[in-house]
Amino acid sequence: MDERAALIEPLIPGLRRYARGWLRDAALADDIVQDCLERAVSSWRQRRGDAVRPWLYAILHNLLVDHGRRAPRRATLVPIDMADEVALAVRAEQTDAIEHGDLSRSLDALPPEQKAVILLVSVEDLSYAEAATVLGIPVGTLMSRLSRARDRLAELIGAGARARLRRAK
């Protein structure tokens, strides 16, 4: 395995999680992650420094923002006879589905810059410095956006959710 593959491969699951959290469409997220990886490999020599993780997340974040600008938000309708039978036959736990739906709607209600910091810091566990590098903002700005995002999510989800939004470290 070459140097690039050794550095990039362990980061792919996190990139996929971030893209899926942003888009909530597994197939589209995987396509955008693939675009990210293609850009990373083709511009490998142009990167600055040794920190591959923030660099990859920055590429992915920019692709996600670009996609959001291009694609209007609308649901994809699938005729019932074309739907996957397995997906129709399996029932999710109602409370899990309700909580997941609440969280998803709450994340979607956040401005993109707040959504990005929540996903990068709370879900992908990037350090404040790494997340600030990904977004191209100062660490202080990231911290204030994160605080506002957590406060807003707590309002949207309910007062008891605030403690779960805090970073465990």
CSV table of N, CA and C in Angstrom, one decimal:
chain,number,residue,atom,x,y,z
A,1,MET,N,0.8,-1.2,0.0
A,1,MET,CA,0.0,0.0,0.0
A,1,MET,C,0.9,1.2,0.0
A,2,ASP,N,0.6,2.2,-0.8
A,2,ASP,CA,1.4,3.4,-0.9
A,2,ASP,C,1.1,4.4,0.2
A,3,GLU,N,1.8,5.4,0.4
A,3,GLU,CA,1.7,6.4,1.5
A,3,GLU,C,0.3,7.0,1.5
A,4,ARG,N,-0.2,7.4,0.3
A,4,ARG,CA,-1.5,8.1,0.2
A,4,ARG,C,-2.6,7.2,0.7
A,5,ALA,N,-2.6,5.9,0.3
A,5,ALA,CA,-3.6,5.0,0.7
A,5,ALA,C,-3.5,4.7,2.2
A,6,ALA,N,-2.4,4.6,2.7
A,6,ALA,CA,-2.2,4.4,4.2
A,6,ALA,C,-2.7,5.5,5.0
A,7,LEU,N,-2.6,6.8,4.5
A,7,LEU,CA,-3.1,7.9,5.2
A,7,LEU,C,-4.6,8.2,5.0
A,8,ILE,N,-5.1,7.9,3.8
A,8,ILE,CA,-6.4,8.2,3.5
A,8,ILE,C,-7.4,7.1,3.9
A,9,GLU,N,-7.1,5.9,3.7
A,9,GLU,CA,-8.0,4.8,3.9
A,9,GLU,C,-8.7,4.8,5.3
A,10,PRO,N,-7.9,5.0,6.4
A,10,PRO,CA,-8.6,5.0,7.7
A,10,PRO,C,-9.6,6.1,8.0
A,11,LEU,N,-9.5,7.1,7.1
A,11,LEU,CA,-10.4,8.3,7.3
A,11,LEU,C,-11.7,8.2,6.5
A,12,ILE,N,-11.8,7.2,5.7
A,12,ILE,CA,-13.0,7.1,4.8
A,12,ILE,C,-14.3,6.9,5.6
A,13,PRO,N,-14.3,6.0,6.6
A,13,PRO,CA,-15.6,5.9,7.4
A,13,PRO,C,-16.1,7.2,8.0
A,14,GLY,N,-15.1,8.0,8.5
A,14,GLY,CA,-15.5,9.3,9.1
A,14,GLY,C,-16.0,10.3,8.0
A,15,LEU,N,-15.4,10.3,6.9
A,15,LEU,CA,-15.8,11.1,5.8
A,15,LEU,C,-17.2,10.7,5.4
A,16,ARG,N,-17.5,9.4,5.3
A,16,ARG,CA,-18.8,9.0,4.9
A,16,ARG,C,-19.9,9.4,6.0
A,17,ARG,N,-19.5,9.2,7.2
A,17,ARG,CA,-20.4,9.7,8.3
A,17,ARG,C,-20.8,11.1,8.2
A,18,TYR,N,-19.7,11.9,8.0
A,18,TYR,CA,-19.9,13.4,7.9
A,18,TYR,C,-20.8,13.7,6.7
A,19,ALA,N,-20.6,13.1,5.6
A,19,ALA,CA,-21.4,13.4,4.4
A,19,ALA,C,-22.8,12.9,4.6
A,20,ARG,N,-23.0,11.7,5.2
A,20,ARG,CA,-24.3,11.2,5.4
A,20,ARG,C,-25.1,12.0,6.4
A,21,GLY,N,-24.4,12.5,7.4
A,21,GLY,CA,-25.0,13.4,8.4
A,21,GLY,C,-25.5,14.7,7.8
A,22,TRP,N,-24.7,15.2,6.8
A,22,TRP,CA,-25.0,16.4,6.1
A,22,TRP,C,-26.2,16.2,5.1
A,23,LEU,N,-26.1,15.1,4.4
A,23,LEU,CA,-27.1,14.9,3.3
A,23,LEU,C,-28.3,14.1,3.6
A,24,ARG,N,-28.1,13.1,4.5
A,24,ARG,CA,-29.1,12.1,4.9
A,24,ARG,C,-29.5,11.3,3.7
A,25,ASP,N,-28.6,11.0,2.8
A,25,ASP,CA,-28.8,10.2,1.6
A,25,ASP,C,-27.5,9.4,1.4
A,26,ALA,N,-27.6,8.1,1.7
A,26,ALA,CA,-26.3,7.3,1.7
A,26,ALA,C,-25.7,7.3,0.3
A,27,ALA,N,-26.5,7.1,-0.7
A,27,ALA,CA,-25.9,6.9,-2.0
A,27,ALA,C,-25.3,8.2,-2.5
A,28,LEU,N,-26.0,9.3,-2.3
A,28,LEU,CA,-25.4,10.6,-2.7
A,28,LEU,C,-24.2,11.0,-1.9
A,29,ALA,N,-24.2,10.7,-0.6
A,29,ALA,CA,-23.1,10.9,0.3
A,29,ALA,C,-21.9,10.1,-0.2
A,30,ASP,N,-22.1,8.9,-0.5
A,30,ASP,CA,-21.0,8.1,-1.0
A,30,ASP,C,-20.4,8.6,-2.3
A,31,ASP,N,-21.2,9.1,-3.2
A,31,ASP,CA,-20.8,9.7,-4.4
A,31,ASP,C,-19.9,11.0,-4.1
A,32,ILE,N,-20.3,11.8,-3.2
A,32,ILE,CA,-19.6,13.0,-2.9
A,32,ILE,C,-18.3,12.6,-2.2
A,33,VAL,N,-18.3,11.6,-1.3
A,33,VAL,CA,-17.0,11.2,-0.7
A,33,VAL,C,-16.1,10.7,-1.8
A,34,GLN,N,-16.6,10.0,-2.8
A,34,GLN,CA,-15.8,9.5,-3.9
A,34,GLN,C,-15.2,10.7,-4.6
A,35,ASP,N,-16.0,11.7,-4.9
A,35,ASP,CA,-15.4,12.9,-5.5
A,35,ASP,C,-14.3,13.5,-4.7
A,36,CYS,N,-14.5,13.5,-3.4
A,36,CYS,CA,-13.5,14.1,-2.4
A,36,CYS,C,-12.2,13.3,-2.5
A,37,LEU,N,-12.3,12.0,-2.5
A,37,LEU,CA,-11.2,11.1,-2.6
A,37,LEU,C,-10.4,11.3,-3.9
A,38,GLU,N,-11.2,11.4,-5.0
A,38,GLU,CA,-10.6,11.7,-6.3
A,38,GLU,C,-9.8,13.0,-6.3
A,39,ARG,N,-10.4,14.0,-5.8
A,39,ARG,CA,-9.7,15.3,-5.7
A,39,ARG,C,-8.5,15.2,-4.8
A,40,ALA,N,-8.6,14.5,-3.7
A,40,ALA,CA,-7.4,14.4,-2.8
A,40,ALA,C,-6.3,13.7,-3.5
A,41,VAL,N,-6.6,12.6,-4.2
A,41,VAL,CA,-5.5,11.8,-4.9
A,41,VAL,C,-4.9,12.7,-6.0
A,42,SER,N,-5.8,13.3,-6.8
A,42,SER,CA,-5.2,14.1,-7.9
A,42,SER,C,-4.5,15.4,-7.5
A,43,SER,N,-4.8,15.9,-6.3
A,43,SER,CA,-4.0,17.1,-5.9
A,43,SER,C,-3.2,16.8,-4.6
A,44,TRP,N,-2.7,15.6,-4.5
A,44,TRP,CA,-2.0,15.2,-3.3
A,44,TRP,C,-0.7,16.0,-3.1
A,45,ARG,N,-0.1,16.4,-4.2
A,45,ARG,CA,1.2,17.1,-4.1
A,45,ARG,C,1.0,18.6,-3.8
A,46,GLN,N,-0.3,19.1,-3.9
A,46,GLN,CA,-0.6,20.5,-3.7
A,46,GLN,C,-0.9,20.8,-2.2
A,47,ARG,N,-1.1,19.7,-1.4
A,47,ARG,CA,-1.6,20.0,0.0
A,47,ARG,C,-0.4,20.6,0.7
A,48,ARG,N,-0.8,21.3,1.8
A,48,ARG,CA,0.2,22.0,2.6
A,48,ARG,C,0.3,21.3,3.9
A,49,GLY,N,1.4,21.0,4.4
A,49,GLY,CA,1.6,20.4,5.7
A,49,GLY,C,1.4,18.9,5.7
A,50,ASP,N,1.4,18.3,6.9
A,50,ASP,CA,1.3,16.9,7.0
A,50,ASP,C,-0.1,16.4,7.5
A,51,ALA,N,-0.9,17.4,7.9
A,51,ALA,CA,-2.2,17.0,8.5
A,51,ALA,C,-3.2,16.7,7.3
A,52,VAL,N,-3.4,15.4,7.1
A,52,VAL,CA,-4.2,14.9,6.0
A,52,VAL,C,-5.7,15.0,6.4
A,53,ARG,N,-6.0,14.7,7.7
A,53,ARG,CA,-7.4,14.6,8.1
A,53,ARG,C,-8.2,15.9,7.9
A,54,PRO,N,-7.7,17.0,8.4
A,54,PRO,CA,-8.4,18.3,8.2
A,54,PRO,C,-8.4,18.7,6.7
A,55,TRP,N,-7.4,18.3,6.0
A,55,TRP,CA,-7.4,18.7,4.5
A,55,TRP,C,-8.5,17.9,3.8
A,56,LEU,N,-8.6,16.6,4.1
A,56,LEU,CA,-9.7,15.8,3.5
A,56,LEU,C,-11.1,16.3,3.8
A,57,TYR,N,-11.2,16.6,5.1
A,57,TYR,CA,-12.5,17.1,5.6
A,57,TYR,C,-12.9,18.5,5.0
A,58,ALA,N,-11.8,19.3,4.7
A,58,ALA,CA,-12.0,20.6,4.1
A,58,ALA,C,-12.5,20.4,2.6
A,59,ILE,N,-11.9,19.5,1.9
A,59,ILE,CA,-12.3,19.2,0.6
A,59,ILE,C,-13.8,18.7,0.6
A,60,LEU,N,-14.1,17.7,1.5
A,60,LEU,CA,-15.4,17.2,1.5
A,60,LEU,C,-16.4,18.3,1.9
A,61,HIS,N,-16.1,19.1,2.9
A,61,HIS,CA,-17.0,20.2,3.3
A,61,HIS,C,-17.3,21.1,2.2
A,62,ASN,N,-16.3,21.5,1.4
A,62,ASN,CA,-16.5,22.4,0.3
A,62,ASN,C,-17.4,21.7,-0.8
A,63,LEU,N,-17.2,20.4,-1.0
A,63,LEU,CA,-18.1,19.7,-2.0
A,63,LEU,C,-19.5,19.7,-1.5
A,64,LEU,N,-19.7,19.5,-0.2
A,64,LEU,CA,-21.1,19.4,0.4
A,64,LEU,C,-21.7,20.8,0.3
A,65,VAL,N,-21.0,21.8,0.6
A,65,VAL,CA,-21.6,23.2,0.4
A,65,VAL,C,-21.9,23.5,-1.0
A,66,ASP,N,-21.0,23.1,-1.9
A,66,ASP,CA,-21.3,23.4,-3.3
A,66,ASP,C,-22.5,22.6,-3.8
A,67,HIS,N,-22.6,21.3,-3.3
A,67,HIS,CA,-23.8,20.5,-3.7
A,67,HIS,C,-25.1,21.2,-3.1
A,68,GLY,N,-25.0,21.7,-1.9
A,68,GLY,CA,-26.2,22.3,-1.3
A,68,GLY,C,-26.6,23.6,-2.1
A,69,ARG,N,-25.7,24.3,-2.7
A,69,ARG,CA,-26.0,25.5,-3.4
A,69,ARG,C,-26.7,25.1,-4.8
A,70,ARG,N,-26.2,24.0,-5.3
A,70,ARG,CA,-26.7,23.6,-6.7
A,70,ARG,C,-28.1,22.8,-6.6
A,71,ALA,N,-28.2,22.0,-5.6
A,71,ALA,CA,-29.4,21.1,-5.6
A,71,ALA,C,-30.5,21.7,-4.7
A,72,PRO,N,-31.7,21.9,-5.2
A,72,PRO,CA,-32.7,22.4,-4.3
A,72,PRO,C,-33.2,21.2,-3.4
A,73,ARG,N,-33.6,21.6,-2.2
A,73,ARG,CA,-34.0,20.6,-1.2
A,73,ARG,C,-35.4,20.1,-1.6
A,74,ARG,N,-35.5,18.9,-2.0
A,74,ARG,CA,-36.8,18.3,-2.2
A,74,ARG,C,-36.7,16.8,-2.1
A,75,ALA,N,-37.7,16.2,-1.7
A,75,ALA,CA,-37.7,14.7,-1.4
A,75,ALA,C,-37.8,14.0,-2.8
A,76,THR,N,-37.2,12.8,-2.8
A,76,THR,CA,-37.2,12.0,-4.0
A,76,THR,C,-38.4,11.0,-3.8
A,77,LEU,N,-39.3,11.1,-4.8
A,77,LEU,CA,-40.4,10.2,-4.7
A,77,LEU,C,-40.2,8.9,-5.5
A,78,VAL,N,-40.5,7.8,-4.9
A,78,VAL,CA,-40.3,6.5,-5.5
A,78,VAL,C,-41.7,5.8,-5.5
A,79,PRO,N,-42.1,5.3,-6.6
A,79,PRO,CA,-43.4,4.5,-6.6
A,79,PRO,C,-43.3,3.3,-5.7
A,80,ILE,N,-44.4,3.0,-5.0
A,80,ILE,CA,-44.3,1.9,-4.0
A,80,ILE,C,-43.9,0.6,-4.6
A,81,ASP,N,-44.3,0.4,-5.8
A,81,ASP,CA,-43.9,-0.9,-6.5
A,81,ASP,C,-42.4,-0.9,-6.8
A,82,MET,N,-41.7,0.2,-6.8
A,82,MET,CA,-40.3,0.3,-7.1
A,82,MET,C,-39.4,0.3,-5.8
A,83,ALA,N,-40.1,0.5,-4.7
A,83,ALA,CA,-39.4,0.6,-3.4
A,83,ALA,C,-38.8,-0.8,-3.0
A,84,ASP,N,-37.7,-0.8,-2.3
A,84,ASP,CA,-37.1,-2.0,-1.8
A,84,ASP,C,-38.0,-2.7,-0.8
A,85,GLU,N,-38.3,-4.0,-1.1
A,85,GLU,CA,-39.2,-4.7,-0.2
A,85,GLU,C,-38.6,-4.8,1.2
A,86,VAL,N,-37.3,-5.0,1.3
A,86,VAL,CA,-36.7,-5.1,2.6
A,86,VAL,C,-36.9,-3.9,3.5
A,87,ALA,N,-36.8,-2.7,2.8
A,87,ALA,CA,-37.0,-1.5,3.5
A,87,ALA,C,-38.4,-1.3,4.0
A,88,LEU,N,-39.4,-1.8,3.2
A,88,LEU,CA,-40.8,-1.7,3.6
A,88,LEU,C,-41.2,-2.7,4.7
A,89,ALA,N,-40.5,-3.8,4.7
A,89,ALA,CA,-40.8,-4.9,5.7
A,89,ALA,C,-40.3,-4.7,7.1
A,90,VAL,N,-39.2,-3.9,7.2
A,90,VAL,CA,-38.5,-3.8,8.5
A,90,VAL,C,-39.1,-2.5,9.2
A,91,ARG,N,-39.5,-2.7,10.4
A,91,ARG,CA,-40.0,-1.6,11.2
A,91,ARG,C,-39.0,-1.1,12.2
A,92,ALA,N,-38.8,0.2,12.2
A,92,ALA,CA,-37.8,0.7,13.1
A,92,ALA,C,-38.5,0.9,14.5
A,93,GLU,N,-37.7,1.0,15.5
A,93,GLU,CA,-38.3,1.3,16.8
A,93,GLU,C,-38.9,2.7,16.8
A,94,GLN,N,-40.1,2.8,17.2
A,94,GLN,CA,-40.8,4.1,17.1
A,94,GLN,C,-40.1,5.2,17.8
A,95,THR,N,-39.7,5.0,19.0
A,95,THR,CA,-39.0,6.0,19.8
A,95,THR,C,-37.7,6.4,19.1
A,96,ASP,N,-36.9,5.4,18.7
A,96,ASP,CA,-35.7,5.7,18.0
A,96,ASP,C,-35.9,6.6,16.7
A,97,ALA,N,-36.9,6.2,16.0
A,97,ALA,CA,-37.2,6.9,14.8
A,97,ALA,C,-37.7,8.3,15.0
A,98,ILE,N,-38.5,8.4,16.1
A,98,ILE,CA,-39.0,9.8,16.4
A,98,ILE,C,-37.8,10.7,16.9
A,99,GLU,N,-36.9,10.1,17.7
A,99,GLU,CA,-35.8,10.9,18.2
A,99,GLU,C,-34.8,11.2,17.1
A,100,HIS,N,-34.6,10.2,16.2
A,100,HIS,CA,-33.7,10.5,15.1
A,100,HIS,C,-34.3,11.5,14.1
A,101,GLY,N,-35.6,11.4,13.9
A,101,GLY,CA,-36.3,12.4,13.1
A,101,GLY,C,-36.2,13.8,13.7
A,102,ASP,N,-36.4,13.9,15.0
A,102,ASP,CA,-36.3,15.2,15.7
A,102,ASP,C,-34.9,15.8,15.5
A,103,LEU,N,-33.9,14.9,15.8
A,103,LEU,CA,-32.6,15.4,15.6
A,103,LEU,C,-32.3,15.8,14.2
A,104,SER,N,-32.7,15.0,13.2
A,104,SER,CA,-32.4,15.3,11.8
A,104,SER,C,-33.1,16.7,11.5
A,105,ARG,N,-34.4,16.8,11.9
A,105,ARG,CA,-35.0,18.1,11.6
A,105,ARG,C,-34.4,19.3,12.3
A,106,SER,N,-33.9,19.0,13.5
A,106,SER,CA,-33.3,20.1,14.2
A,106,SER,C,-31.9,20.5,13.6
A,107,LEU,N,-31.2,19.5,13.1
A,107,LEU,CA,-29.9,19.8,12.4
A,107,LEU,C,-30.2,20.5,11.1
A,108,ASP,N,-31.3,20.1,10.4
A,108,ASP,CA,-31.6,20.8,9.2
A,108,ASP,C,-32.0,22.3,9.4
A,109,ALA,N,-32.6,22.5,10.6
A,109,ALA,CA,-33.0,23.9,10.9
A,109,ALA,C,-31.8,24.8,11.2
A,110,LEU,N,-30.7,24.3,11.5
A,110,LEU,CA,-29.5,25.1,11.8
A,110,LEU,C,-29.0,25.7,10.5
A,111,PRO,N,-28.4,26.9,10.6
A,111,PRO,CA,-27.7,27.5,9.5
A,111,PRO,C,-26.5,26.5,9.1
A,112,PRO,N,-26.1,26.5,7.8
A,112,PRO,CA,-25.0,25.6,7.4
A,112,PRO,C,-23.8,25.7,8.2
A,113,GLU,N,-23.4,26.9,8.6
A,113,GLU,CA,-22.1,27.0,9.4
A,113,GLU,C,-22.2,26.4,10.8
A,114,GLN,N,-23.4,26.4,11.4
A,114,GLN,CA,-23.6,25.8,12.7
A,114,GLN,C,-23.7,24.3,12.5
A,115,LYS,N,-24.4,23.9,11.5
A,115,LYS,CA,-24.5,22.4,11.2
A,115,LYS,C,-23.2,21.8,11.0
A,116,ALA,N,-22.3,22.5,10.3
A,116,ALA,CA,-21.0,22.0,10.0
A,116,ALA,C,-20.2,21.8,11.3
A,117,VAL,N,-20.2,22.8,12.2
A,117,VAL,CA,-19.4,22.7,13.4
A,117,VAL,C,-19.9,21.6,14.3
A,118,ILE,N,-21.2,21.4,14.4
A,118,ILE,CA,-21.8,20.3,15.2
A,118,ILE,C,-21.3,19.0,14.6
A,119,LEU,N,-21.5,18.8,13.3
A,119,LEU,CA,-21.1,17.5,12.8
A,119,LEU,C,-19.6,17.2,12.9
A,120,LEU,N,-18.8,18.2,12.6
A,120,LEU,CA,-17.3,18.0,12.7
A,120,LEU,C,-16.8,17.7,14.1
A,121,VAL,N,-17.3,18.5,15.1
A,121,VAL,CA,-16.8,18.4,16.4
A,121,VAL,C,-17.5,17.3,17.2
A,122,SER,N,-18.8,17.2,17.1
A,122,SER,CA,-19.6,16.3,18.0
A,122,SER,C,-19.7,14.9,17.4
A,123,VAL,N,-19.8,14.8,16.1
A,123,VAL,CA,-20.0,13.5,15.4
A,123,VAL,C,-18.6,13.0,15.0
A,124,GLU,N,-17.8,13.8,14.3
A,124,GLU,CA,-16.6,13.3,13.7
A,124,GLU,C,-15.4,13.4,14.7
A,125,ASP,N,-15.7,14.1,15.9
A,125,ASP,CA,-14.7,14.2,16.9
A,125,ASP,C,-13.4,14.9,16.5
A,126,LEU,N,-13.5,15.8,15.6
A,126,LEU,CA,-12.3,16.6,15.2
A,126,LEU,C,-12.1,17.6,16.4
A,127,SER,N,-10.8,17.9,16.6
A,127,SER,CA,-10.5,18.9,17.6
A,127,SER,C,-11.0,20.2,17.1
A,128,TYR,N,-11.0,21.2,18.0
A,128,TYR,CA,-11.5,22.5,17.6
A,128,TYR,C,-10.5,23.1,16.5
A,129,ALA,N,-9.2,22.9,16.7
A,129,ALA,CA,-8.2,23.4,15.7
A,129,ALA,C,-8.4,22.7,14.3
A,130,GLU,N,-8.7,21.4,14.3
A,130,GLU,CA,-8.9,20.7,13.1
A,130,GLU,C,-10.1,21.1,12.4
A,131,ALA,N,-11.2,21.3,13.2
A,131,ALA,CA,-12.5,21.7,12.6
A,131,ALA,C,-12.4,23.1,12.0
A,132,ALA,N,-11.7,24.0,12.8
A,132,ALA,CA,-11.4,25.4,12.3
A,132,ALA,C,-10.7,25.4,11.0
A,133,THR,N,-9.7,24.5,10.9
A,133,THR,CA,-8.9,24.4,9.7
A,133,THR,C,-9.8,23.9,8.5
A,134,VAL,N,-10.6,22.9,8.8
A,134,VAL,CA,-11.5,22.4,7.7
A,134,VAL,C,-12.4,23.6,7.2
A,135,LEU,N,-12.9,24.4,8.1
A,135,LEU,CA,-13.9,25.4,7.7
A,135,LEU,C,-13.2,26.7,7.3
A,136,GLY,N,-11.9,26.8,7.6
A,136,GLY,CA,-11.2,28.0,7.2
A,136,GLY,C,-11.5,29.2,8.1
A,137,ILE,N,-11.8,29.0,9.4
A,137,ILE,CA,-12.1,30.0,10.3
A,137,ILE,C,-11.2,30.0,11.5
A,138,PRO,N,-11.2,31.1,12.3
A,138,PRO,CA,-10.4,31.0,13.5
A,138,PRO,C,-11.0,30.1,14.6
A,139,VAL,N,-10.2,29.6,15.5
A,139,VAL,CA,-10.7,28.7,16.5
A,139,VAL,C,-11.8,29.3,17.4
A,140,GLY,N,-11.6,30.6,17.7
A,140,GLY,CA,-12.6,31.3,18.5
A,140,GLY,C,-13.9,31.4,17.8
A,141,THR,N,-13.9,31.7,16.5
A,141,THR,CA,-15.2,31.7,15.7
A,141,THR,C,-15.8,30.4,15.8
A,142,LEU,N,-15.0,29.3,15.6
A,142,LEU,CA,-15.6,27.9,15.6
A,142,LEU,C,-16.3,27.7,17.0
A,143,MET,N,-15.6,28.1,18.1
A,143,MET,CA,-16.1,27.8,19.4
A,143,MET,C,-17.4,28.6,19.6
A,144,SER,N,-17.5,29.8,19.2
A,144,SER,CA,-18.8,30.6,19.3
A,144,SER,C,-19.9,30.0,18.5
A,145,ARG,N,-19.6,29.6,17.3
A,145,ARG,CA,-20.6,28.9,16.4
A,145,ARG,C,-21.1,27.6,17.0
A,146,LEU,N,-20.1,26.9,17.6
A,146,LEU,CA,-20.5,25.6,18.3
A,146,LEU,C,-21.4,25.9,19.5
A,147,SER,N,-21.1,26.9,20.2
A,147,SER,CA,-21.9,27.2,21.4
A,147,SER,C,-23.3,27.6,21.0
A,148,ARG,N,-23.4,28.5,19.9
A,148,ARG,CA,-24.7,28.9,19.4
A,148,ARG,C,-25.5,27.7,18.8
A,149,ALA,N,-24.7,26.8,18.1
A,149,ALA,CA,-25.4,25.6,17.5
A,149,ALA,C,-25.9,24.7,18.6
A,150,ARG,N,-25.1,24.5,19.6
A,150,ARG,CA,-25.6,23.6,20.7
A,150,ARG,C,-26.8,24.2,21.4
A,151,ASP,N,-26.8,25.5,21.7
A,151,ASP,CA,-27.9,26.2,22.3
A,151,ASP,C,-29.2,26.1,21.4
A,152,ARG,N,-29.0,26.3,20.2
A,152,ARG,CA,-30.1,26.2,19.2
A,152,ARG,C,-30.7,24.8,19.1
A,153,LEU,N,-29.8,23.8,19.1
A,153,LEU,CA,-30.2,22.4,19.0
A,153,LEU,C,-31.0,22.1,20.3
A,154,ALA,N,-30.5,22.5,21.4
A,154,ALA,CA,-31.2,22.3,22.7
A,154,ALA,C,-32.6,22.9,22.7
A,155,GLU,N,-32.7,24.1,22.2
A,155,GLU,CA,-34.0,24.7,22.1
A,155,GLU,C,-35.0,23.8,21.2
A,156,LEU,N,-34.4,23.4,20.0
A,156,LEU,CA,-35.2,22.7,19.1
A,156,LEU,C,-35.6,21.3,19.6
A,157,ILE,N,-34.7,20.6,20.2
A,157,ILE,CA,-34.9,19.3,20.7
A,157,ILE,C,-35.7,19.2,22.0
A,158,GLY,N,-35.3,20.1,22.9
A,158,GLY,CA,-35.9,20.1,24.2
A,158,GLY,C,-34.8,20.4,25.2
A,159,ALA,N,-35.2,20.9,26.4
A,159,ALA,CA,-34.2,21.4,27.3
A,159,ALA,C,-33.3,20.3,27.8
A,160,GLY,N,-33.7,19.0,27.9
A,160,GLY,CA,-33.0,17.9,28.5
A,160,GLY,C,-31.9,17.5,27.6
A,161,ALA,N,-31.9,17.9,26.3
A,161,ALA,CA,-30.9,17.4,25.3
A,161,ALA,C,-29.6,18.1,25.4
A,162,ARG,N,-29.5,19.2,26.1
A,162,ARG,CA,-28.3,20.0,26.1
A,162,ARG,C,-27.1,19.2,26.6
A,163,ALA,N,-27.2,18.5,27.6
A,163,ALA,CA,-26.1,17.7,28.2
A,163,ALA,C,-25.5,16.7,27.2
A,164,ARG,N,-26.4,16.1,26.4
A,164,ARG,CA,-25.9,15.1,25.4
A,164,ARG,C,-25.2,15.7,24.3
A,165,LEU,N,-25.3,17.0,24.1
A,165,LEU,CA,-24.7,17.7,22.9
A,165,LEU,C,-23.2,18.1,23.3
A,166,ARG,N,-22.9,18.0,24.5
A,166,ARG,CA,-21.5,18.4,25.0
A,166,ARG,C,-20.5,17.3,24.6
A,167,ARG,N,-19.3,17.8,24.3
A,167,ARG,CA,-18.2,16.9,24.0
A,167,ARG,C,-17.8,16.1,25.2
A,168,ALA,N,-17.5,14.9,25.1
A,168,ALA,CA,-17.2,14.0,26.2
A,168,ALA,C,-15.8,14.2,26.8
A,169,LYS,N,-14.9,14.9,26.0
A,169,LYS,CA,-13.5,15.0,26.4
A,169,LYS,C,-13.3,16.1,27.4
